[in-house]
Tab-separated table of C-alpha atoms and ligand atoms in Angstrom:
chain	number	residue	atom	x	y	z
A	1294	UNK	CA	-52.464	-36.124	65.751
A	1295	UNK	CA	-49.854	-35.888	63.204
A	1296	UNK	CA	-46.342	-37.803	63.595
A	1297	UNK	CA	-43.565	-35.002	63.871
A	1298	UNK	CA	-40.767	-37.722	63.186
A	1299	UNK	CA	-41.277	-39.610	59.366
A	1300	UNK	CA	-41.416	-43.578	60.549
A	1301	UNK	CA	-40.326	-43.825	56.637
A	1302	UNK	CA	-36.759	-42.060	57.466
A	1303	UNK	CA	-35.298	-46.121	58.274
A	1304	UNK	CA	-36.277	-46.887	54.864
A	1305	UNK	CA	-34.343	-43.900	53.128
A	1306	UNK	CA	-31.559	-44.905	51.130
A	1307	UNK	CA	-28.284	-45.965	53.218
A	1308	UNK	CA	-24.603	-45.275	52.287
A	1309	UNK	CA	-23.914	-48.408	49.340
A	1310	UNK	CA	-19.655	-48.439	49.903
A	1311	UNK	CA	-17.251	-46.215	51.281
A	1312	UNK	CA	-14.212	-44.222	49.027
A	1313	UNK	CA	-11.155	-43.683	50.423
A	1314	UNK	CA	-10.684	-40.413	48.070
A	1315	UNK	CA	-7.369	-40.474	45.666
A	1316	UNK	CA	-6.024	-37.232	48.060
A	1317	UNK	CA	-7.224	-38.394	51.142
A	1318	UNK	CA	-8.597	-35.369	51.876
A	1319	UNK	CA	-5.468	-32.835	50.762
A	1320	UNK	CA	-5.676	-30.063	48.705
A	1321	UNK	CA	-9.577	-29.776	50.055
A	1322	UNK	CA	-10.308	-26.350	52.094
A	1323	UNK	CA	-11.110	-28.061	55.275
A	1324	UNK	CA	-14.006	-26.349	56.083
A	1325	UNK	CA	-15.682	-27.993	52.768
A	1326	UNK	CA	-15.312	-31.487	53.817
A	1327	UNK	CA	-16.334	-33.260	56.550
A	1328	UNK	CA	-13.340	-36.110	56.507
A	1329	UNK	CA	-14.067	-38.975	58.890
A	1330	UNK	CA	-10.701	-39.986	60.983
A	1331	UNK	CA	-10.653	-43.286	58.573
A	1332	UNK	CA	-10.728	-41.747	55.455
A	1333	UNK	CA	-13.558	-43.715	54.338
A	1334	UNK	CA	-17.328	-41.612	52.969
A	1335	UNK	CA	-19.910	-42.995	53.254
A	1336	UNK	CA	-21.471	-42.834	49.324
A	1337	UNK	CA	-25.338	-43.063	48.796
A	1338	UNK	CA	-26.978	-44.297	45.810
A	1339	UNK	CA	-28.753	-41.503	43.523
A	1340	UNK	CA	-32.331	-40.574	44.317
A	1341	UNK	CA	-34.835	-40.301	41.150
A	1342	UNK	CA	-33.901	-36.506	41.297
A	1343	UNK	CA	-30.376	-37.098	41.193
A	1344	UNK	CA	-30.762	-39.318	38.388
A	1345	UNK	CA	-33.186	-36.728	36.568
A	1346	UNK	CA	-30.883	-33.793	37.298
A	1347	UNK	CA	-27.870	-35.456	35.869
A	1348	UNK	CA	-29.269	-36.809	32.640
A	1349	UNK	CA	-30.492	-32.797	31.768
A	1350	UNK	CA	-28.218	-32.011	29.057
A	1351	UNK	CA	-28.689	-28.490	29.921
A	1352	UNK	CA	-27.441	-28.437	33.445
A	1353	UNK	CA	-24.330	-30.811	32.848
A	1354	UNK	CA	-22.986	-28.082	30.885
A	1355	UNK	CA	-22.879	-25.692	33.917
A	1356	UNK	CA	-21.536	-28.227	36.285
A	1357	UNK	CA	-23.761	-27.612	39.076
A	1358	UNK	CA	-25.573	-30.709	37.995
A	1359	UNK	CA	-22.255	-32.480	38.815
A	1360	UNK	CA	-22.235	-30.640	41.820
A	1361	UNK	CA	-25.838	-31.510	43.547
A	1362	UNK	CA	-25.223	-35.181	42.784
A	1363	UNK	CA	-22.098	-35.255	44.219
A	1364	UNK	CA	-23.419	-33.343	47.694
A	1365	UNK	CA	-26.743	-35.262	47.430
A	1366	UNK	CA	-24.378	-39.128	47.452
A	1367	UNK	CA	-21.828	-37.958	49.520
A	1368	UNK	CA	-23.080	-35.381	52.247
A	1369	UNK	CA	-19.478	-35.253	53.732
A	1370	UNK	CA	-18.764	-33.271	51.014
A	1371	UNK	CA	-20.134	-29.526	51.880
A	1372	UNK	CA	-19.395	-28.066	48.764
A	1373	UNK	CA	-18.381	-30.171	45.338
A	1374	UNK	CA	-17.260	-26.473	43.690
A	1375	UNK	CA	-14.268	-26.807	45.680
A	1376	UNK	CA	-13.141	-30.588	44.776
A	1377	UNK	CA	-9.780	-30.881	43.603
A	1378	UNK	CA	-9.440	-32.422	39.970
A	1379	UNK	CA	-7.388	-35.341	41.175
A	1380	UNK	CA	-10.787	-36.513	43.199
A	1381	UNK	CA	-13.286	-35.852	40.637
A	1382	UNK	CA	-13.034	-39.938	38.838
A	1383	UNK	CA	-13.228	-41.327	42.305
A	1384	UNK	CA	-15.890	-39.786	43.238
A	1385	UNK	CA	-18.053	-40.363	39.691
A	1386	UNK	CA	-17.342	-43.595	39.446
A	1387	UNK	CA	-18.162	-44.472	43.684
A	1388	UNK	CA	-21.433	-42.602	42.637
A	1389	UNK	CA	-21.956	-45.172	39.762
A	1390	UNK	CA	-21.080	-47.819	42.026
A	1391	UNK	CA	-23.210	-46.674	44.818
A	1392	UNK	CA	-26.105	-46.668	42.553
A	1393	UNK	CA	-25.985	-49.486	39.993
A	1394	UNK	CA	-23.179	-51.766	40.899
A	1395	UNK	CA	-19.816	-52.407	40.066
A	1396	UNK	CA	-19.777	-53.740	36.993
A	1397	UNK	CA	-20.692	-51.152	33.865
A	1398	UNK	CA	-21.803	-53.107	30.480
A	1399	UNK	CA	-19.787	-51.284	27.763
A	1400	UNK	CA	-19.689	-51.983	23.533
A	1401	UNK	CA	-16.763	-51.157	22.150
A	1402	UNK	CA	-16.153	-51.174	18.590
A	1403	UNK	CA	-13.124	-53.200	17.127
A	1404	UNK	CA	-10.892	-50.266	15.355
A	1405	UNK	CA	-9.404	-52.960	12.861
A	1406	UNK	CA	-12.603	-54.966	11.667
A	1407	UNK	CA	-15.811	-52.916	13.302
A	1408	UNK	CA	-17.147	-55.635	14.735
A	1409	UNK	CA	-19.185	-54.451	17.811
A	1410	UNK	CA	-18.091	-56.325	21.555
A	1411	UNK	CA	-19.548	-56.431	24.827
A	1412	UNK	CA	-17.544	-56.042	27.835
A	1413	UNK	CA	-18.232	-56.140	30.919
A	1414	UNK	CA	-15.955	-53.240	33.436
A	1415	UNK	CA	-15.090	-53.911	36.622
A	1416	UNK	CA	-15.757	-50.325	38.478
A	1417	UNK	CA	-13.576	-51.512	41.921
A	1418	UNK	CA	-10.733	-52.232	39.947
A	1419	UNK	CA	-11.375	-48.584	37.859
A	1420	UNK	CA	-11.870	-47.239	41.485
A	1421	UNK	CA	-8.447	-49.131	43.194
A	1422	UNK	CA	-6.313	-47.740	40.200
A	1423	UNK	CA	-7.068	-43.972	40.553
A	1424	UNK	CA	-4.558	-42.510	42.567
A	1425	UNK	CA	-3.395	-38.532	42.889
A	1426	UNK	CA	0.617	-37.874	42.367
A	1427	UNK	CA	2.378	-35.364	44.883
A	1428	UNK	CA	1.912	-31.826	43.526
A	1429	UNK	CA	3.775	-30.666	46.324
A	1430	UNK	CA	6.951	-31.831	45.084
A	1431	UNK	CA	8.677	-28.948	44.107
A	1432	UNK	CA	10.386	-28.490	40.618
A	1433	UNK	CA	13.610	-26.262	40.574
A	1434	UNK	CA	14.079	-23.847	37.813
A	1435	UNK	CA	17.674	-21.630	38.591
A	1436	UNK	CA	16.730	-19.866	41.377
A	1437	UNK	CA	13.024	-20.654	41.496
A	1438	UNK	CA	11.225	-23.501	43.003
A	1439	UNK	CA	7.521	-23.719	42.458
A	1440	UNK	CA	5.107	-25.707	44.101
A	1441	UNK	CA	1.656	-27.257	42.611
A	1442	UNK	CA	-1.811	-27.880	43.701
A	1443	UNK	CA	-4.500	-29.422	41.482
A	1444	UNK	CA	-7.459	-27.325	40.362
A	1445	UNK	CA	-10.595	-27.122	41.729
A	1446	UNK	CA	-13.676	-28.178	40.275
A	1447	UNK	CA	-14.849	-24.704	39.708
A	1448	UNK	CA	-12.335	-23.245	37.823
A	1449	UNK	CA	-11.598	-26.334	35.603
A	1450	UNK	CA	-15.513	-25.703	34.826
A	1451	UNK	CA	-15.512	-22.377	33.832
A	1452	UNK	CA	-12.027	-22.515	32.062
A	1453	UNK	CA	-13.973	-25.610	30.170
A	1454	UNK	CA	-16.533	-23.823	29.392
A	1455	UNK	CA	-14.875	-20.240	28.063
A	1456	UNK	CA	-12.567	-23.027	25.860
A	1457	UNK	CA	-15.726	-24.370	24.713
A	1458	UNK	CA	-16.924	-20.833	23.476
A	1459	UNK	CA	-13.830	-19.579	22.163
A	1460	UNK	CA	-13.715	-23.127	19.990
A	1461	UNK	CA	-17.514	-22.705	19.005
A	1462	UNK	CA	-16.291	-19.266	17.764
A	1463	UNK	CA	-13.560	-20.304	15.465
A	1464	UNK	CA	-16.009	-22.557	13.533
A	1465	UNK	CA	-18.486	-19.586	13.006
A	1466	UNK	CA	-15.391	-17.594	11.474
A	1467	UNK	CA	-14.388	-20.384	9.723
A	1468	UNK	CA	-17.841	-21.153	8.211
A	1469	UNK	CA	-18.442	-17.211	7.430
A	1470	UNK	CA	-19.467	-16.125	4.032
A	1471	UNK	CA	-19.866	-12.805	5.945
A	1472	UNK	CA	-16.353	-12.276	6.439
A	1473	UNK	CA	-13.201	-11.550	3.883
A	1474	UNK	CA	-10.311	-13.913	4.194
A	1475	UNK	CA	-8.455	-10.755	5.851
A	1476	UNK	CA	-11.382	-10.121	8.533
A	1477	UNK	CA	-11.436	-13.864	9.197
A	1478	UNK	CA	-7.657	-14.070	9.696
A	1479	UNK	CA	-7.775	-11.153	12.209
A	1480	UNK	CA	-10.724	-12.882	14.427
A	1481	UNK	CA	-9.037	-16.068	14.458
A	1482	UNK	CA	-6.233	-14.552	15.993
A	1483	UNK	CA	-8.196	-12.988	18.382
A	1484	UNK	CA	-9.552	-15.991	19.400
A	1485	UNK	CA	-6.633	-18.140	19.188
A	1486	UNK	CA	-4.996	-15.536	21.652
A	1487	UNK	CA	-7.705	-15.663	23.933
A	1488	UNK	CA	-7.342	-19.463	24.061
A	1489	UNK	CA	-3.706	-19.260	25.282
A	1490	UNK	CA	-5.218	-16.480	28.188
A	1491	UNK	CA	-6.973	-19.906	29.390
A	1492	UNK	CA	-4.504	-21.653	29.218
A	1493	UNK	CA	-2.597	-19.486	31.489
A	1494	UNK	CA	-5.637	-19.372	33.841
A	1495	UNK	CA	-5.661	-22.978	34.085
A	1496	UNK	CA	-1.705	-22.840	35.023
A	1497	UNK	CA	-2.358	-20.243	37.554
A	1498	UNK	CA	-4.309	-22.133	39.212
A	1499	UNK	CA	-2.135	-24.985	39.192
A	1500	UNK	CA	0.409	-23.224	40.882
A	1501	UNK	CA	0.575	-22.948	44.447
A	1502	UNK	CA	3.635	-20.952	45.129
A	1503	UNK	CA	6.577	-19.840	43.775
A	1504	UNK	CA	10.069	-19.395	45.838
A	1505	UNK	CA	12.646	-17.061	44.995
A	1506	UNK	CA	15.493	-16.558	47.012
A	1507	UNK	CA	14.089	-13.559	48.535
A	1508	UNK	CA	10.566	-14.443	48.745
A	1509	UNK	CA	7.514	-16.467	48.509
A	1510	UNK	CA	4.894	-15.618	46.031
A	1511	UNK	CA	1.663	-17.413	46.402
A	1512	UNK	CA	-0.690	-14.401	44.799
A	1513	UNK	CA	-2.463	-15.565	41.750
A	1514	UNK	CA	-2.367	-12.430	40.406
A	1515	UNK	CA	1.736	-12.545	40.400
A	1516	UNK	CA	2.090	-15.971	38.871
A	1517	UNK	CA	0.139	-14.846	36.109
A	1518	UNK	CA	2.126	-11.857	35.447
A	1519	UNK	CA	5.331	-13.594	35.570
A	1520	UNK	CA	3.411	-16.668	33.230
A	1521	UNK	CA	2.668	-14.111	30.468
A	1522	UNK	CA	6.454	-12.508	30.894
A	1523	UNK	CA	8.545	-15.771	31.287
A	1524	UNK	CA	10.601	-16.780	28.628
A	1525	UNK	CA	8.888	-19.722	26.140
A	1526	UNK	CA	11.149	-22.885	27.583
A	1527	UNK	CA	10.400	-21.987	31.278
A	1528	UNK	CA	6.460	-21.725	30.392
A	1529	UNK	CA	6.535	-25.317	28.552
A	1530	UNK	CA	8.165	-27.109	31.360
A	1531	UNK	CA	5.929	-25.696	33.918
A	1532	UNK	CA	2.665	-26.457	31.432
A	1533	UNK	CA	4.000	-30.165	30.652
A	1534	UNK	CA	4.512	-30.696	34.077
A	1535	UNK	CA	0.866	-29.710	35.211
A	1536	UNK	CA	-0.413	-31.315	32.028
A	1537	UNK	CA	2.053	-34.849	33.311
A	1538	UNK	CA	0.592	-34.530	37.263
A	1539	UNK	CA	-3.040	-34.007	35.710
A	1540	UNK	CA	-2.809	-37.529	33.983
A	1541	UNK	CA	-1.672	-38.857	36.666
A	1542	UNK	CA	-5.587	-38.743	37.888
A	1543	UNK	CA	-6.869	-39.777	34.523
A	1544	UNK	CA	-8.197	-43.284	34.103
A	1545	UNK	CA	-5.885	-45.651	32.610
A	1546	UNK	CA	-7.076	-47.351	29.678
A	1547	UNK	CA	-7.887	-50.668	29.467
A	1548	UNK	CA	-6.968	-53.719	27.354
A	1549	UNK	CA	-9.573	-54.978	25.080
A	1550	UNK	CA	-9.286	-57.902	22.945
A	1551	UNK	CA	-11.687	-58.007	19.831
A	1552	UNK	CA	-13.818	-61.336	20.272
A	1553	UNK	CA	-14.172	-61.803	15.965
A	1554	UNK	CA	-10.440	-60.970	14.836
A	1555	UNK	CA	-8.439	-61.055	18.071
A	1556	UNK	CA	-7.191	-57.860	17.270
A	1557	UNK	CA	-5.597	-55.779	20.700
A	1558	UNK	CA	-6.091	-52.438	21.578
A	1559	UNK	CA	-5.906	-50.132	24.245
A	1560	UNK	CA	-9.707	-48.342	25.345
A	1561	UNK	CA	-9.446	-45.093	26.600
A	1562	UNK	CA	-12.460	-44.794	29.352
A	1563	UNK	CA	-13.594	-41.029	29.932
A	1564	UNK	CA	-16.446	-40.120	32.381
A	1565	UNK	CA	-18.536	-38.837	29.464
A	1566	UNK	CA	-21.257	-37.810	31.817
A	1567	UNK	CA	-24.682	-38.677	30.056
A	1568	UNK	CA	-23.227	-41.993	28.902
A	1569	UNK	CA	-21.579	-42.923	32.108
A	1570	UNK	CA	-24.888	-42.538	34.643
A	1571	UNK	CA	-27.410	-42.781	31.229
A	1572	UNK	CA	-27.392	-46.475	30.320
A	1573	UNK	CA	-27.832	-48.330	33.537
A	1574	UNK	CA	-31.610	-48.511	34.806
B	108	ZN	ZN1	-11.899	-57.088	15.463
């Protein structure tokens, strides 16, 4: 007779560590999270299919790659698409942990003599360092106060991927023998106006509210209307301070002393996906 219960399932992969996330859980639509009362996921190492699916070049680009991995390690999270962007280094780098250990073998070339270094990163103390600042803390502009909320996963993907398009663009003008200088001035324009559009997008979605001293405005559609109509100073204070709260999140960079000249430097890290999940084995 055949077994109806798999006598394998004890020997499936078990949850590696536990991440407290950066937002402990704010900013997430509830019903896409399943948020233990510690705070603490349990994160799973990568199958082989994770593994596979996020070294396809093809599939990063979309983000849903991103987005299977991430549900696949950490099943408490129901749907990745809805992440905020202050969570999204945690959670790579407690996959990365989860699945190869915390220390990540790095080279890193010497900007003053070229000499090549290996280094050896510590992921925990990557992992301890992430935090995500208060984007509820209002900022007062005369009579308005606005409120912030980080981005979600989805729309920083598909404003990424529009800017990524619109910049792809510009270099076919630019590279045009097709075109007259005139023609080639006009579609840069074009394009360079569509790149401030995203831009606005991305502060739309940044926004949470608005307060005037009538009313509260929380409709995307209205903070977008008064972005585009707002007068220049107002709109870079309001960008500078998403762009400050969105660092906040970022990785700080890391000291790295060159082992052949002793030359000092600061090492930007980024999550470059393939590299960052492609080298271990
Ligand atoms: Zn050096």
């Amino acid at each position: 007779m055949p077994q109806t219960a798999n006598p394998l399932k004890q020997f499936f992969r078990q949850p590696s560590i536990y991440l407290r996330l950066p937002s402990l859980g704010q900013y997430w639509d509830q019903a896409k999270i399943d948020m233990p009362p510690n705070k603490e996921l349990p994160v799973y190492p990568m199958t082989a299919i994770d593994e596979i699916t996020y070294r396809t070049p093809d599939a990063l680009f979309n983000g849903q790659a991103v987005v299977n991995v991430i549900q696949s390690c950490i099943p408490a999270i129901r749907d990745a698409w809805n992440m905020p962007g202050c969570d999204l280094n945690a959670i790579l780098v407690a996959i990365r942990i989860a699945s190869y250990g915390h220390e990540m073998e790095m080279t890193i070339k010497c900007p003053k003599c070229e000499t090549d270094s290996d280094f050896i990163l510590d992921l925990r103390i990557v992992l301890d360092k992430l935090t995500c600042p208060d984007y509820n803390k209002a900022m007062q502009q005369g009579d308005l106060e606005i409120t912030f909320t980080p981005i979600t996963y989805q729309h920083q993907n598909e404003t990424n991927l529009k800017q990524f398009d619109q910049q792809r663009l510009i270099q076919q003008i630019q590279m045009s023998d097709q075109l007259t200088d005139e023609q080639k001035i006009e579609q840069l324009n074009e394009t360079l106006q569509k790149i401030t559009n995203l831009t606005i997008e991305t502060l739309k979605y940044s926004i949470a509210s608005i307060r005037t001293p009538q009313s509260l405005v929380t409709e995307p559609e209205f903070i977008q209307e008064f972005l585009v109509n707002c007068d220049r100073k107002f709109f870079t204070e309001i960008r500078d301070h998403i762009i400050d709260l969105r660092q906040k999140s970022e990785i700080e960079s890391i000291n790295v002393t060159c082992s052949h000249c002793n030359h000092k430097w600061p090492q930007n890290l980024t999550l470059d996906q393939a590299a960052f999940f492609g080298d271990a084995s």
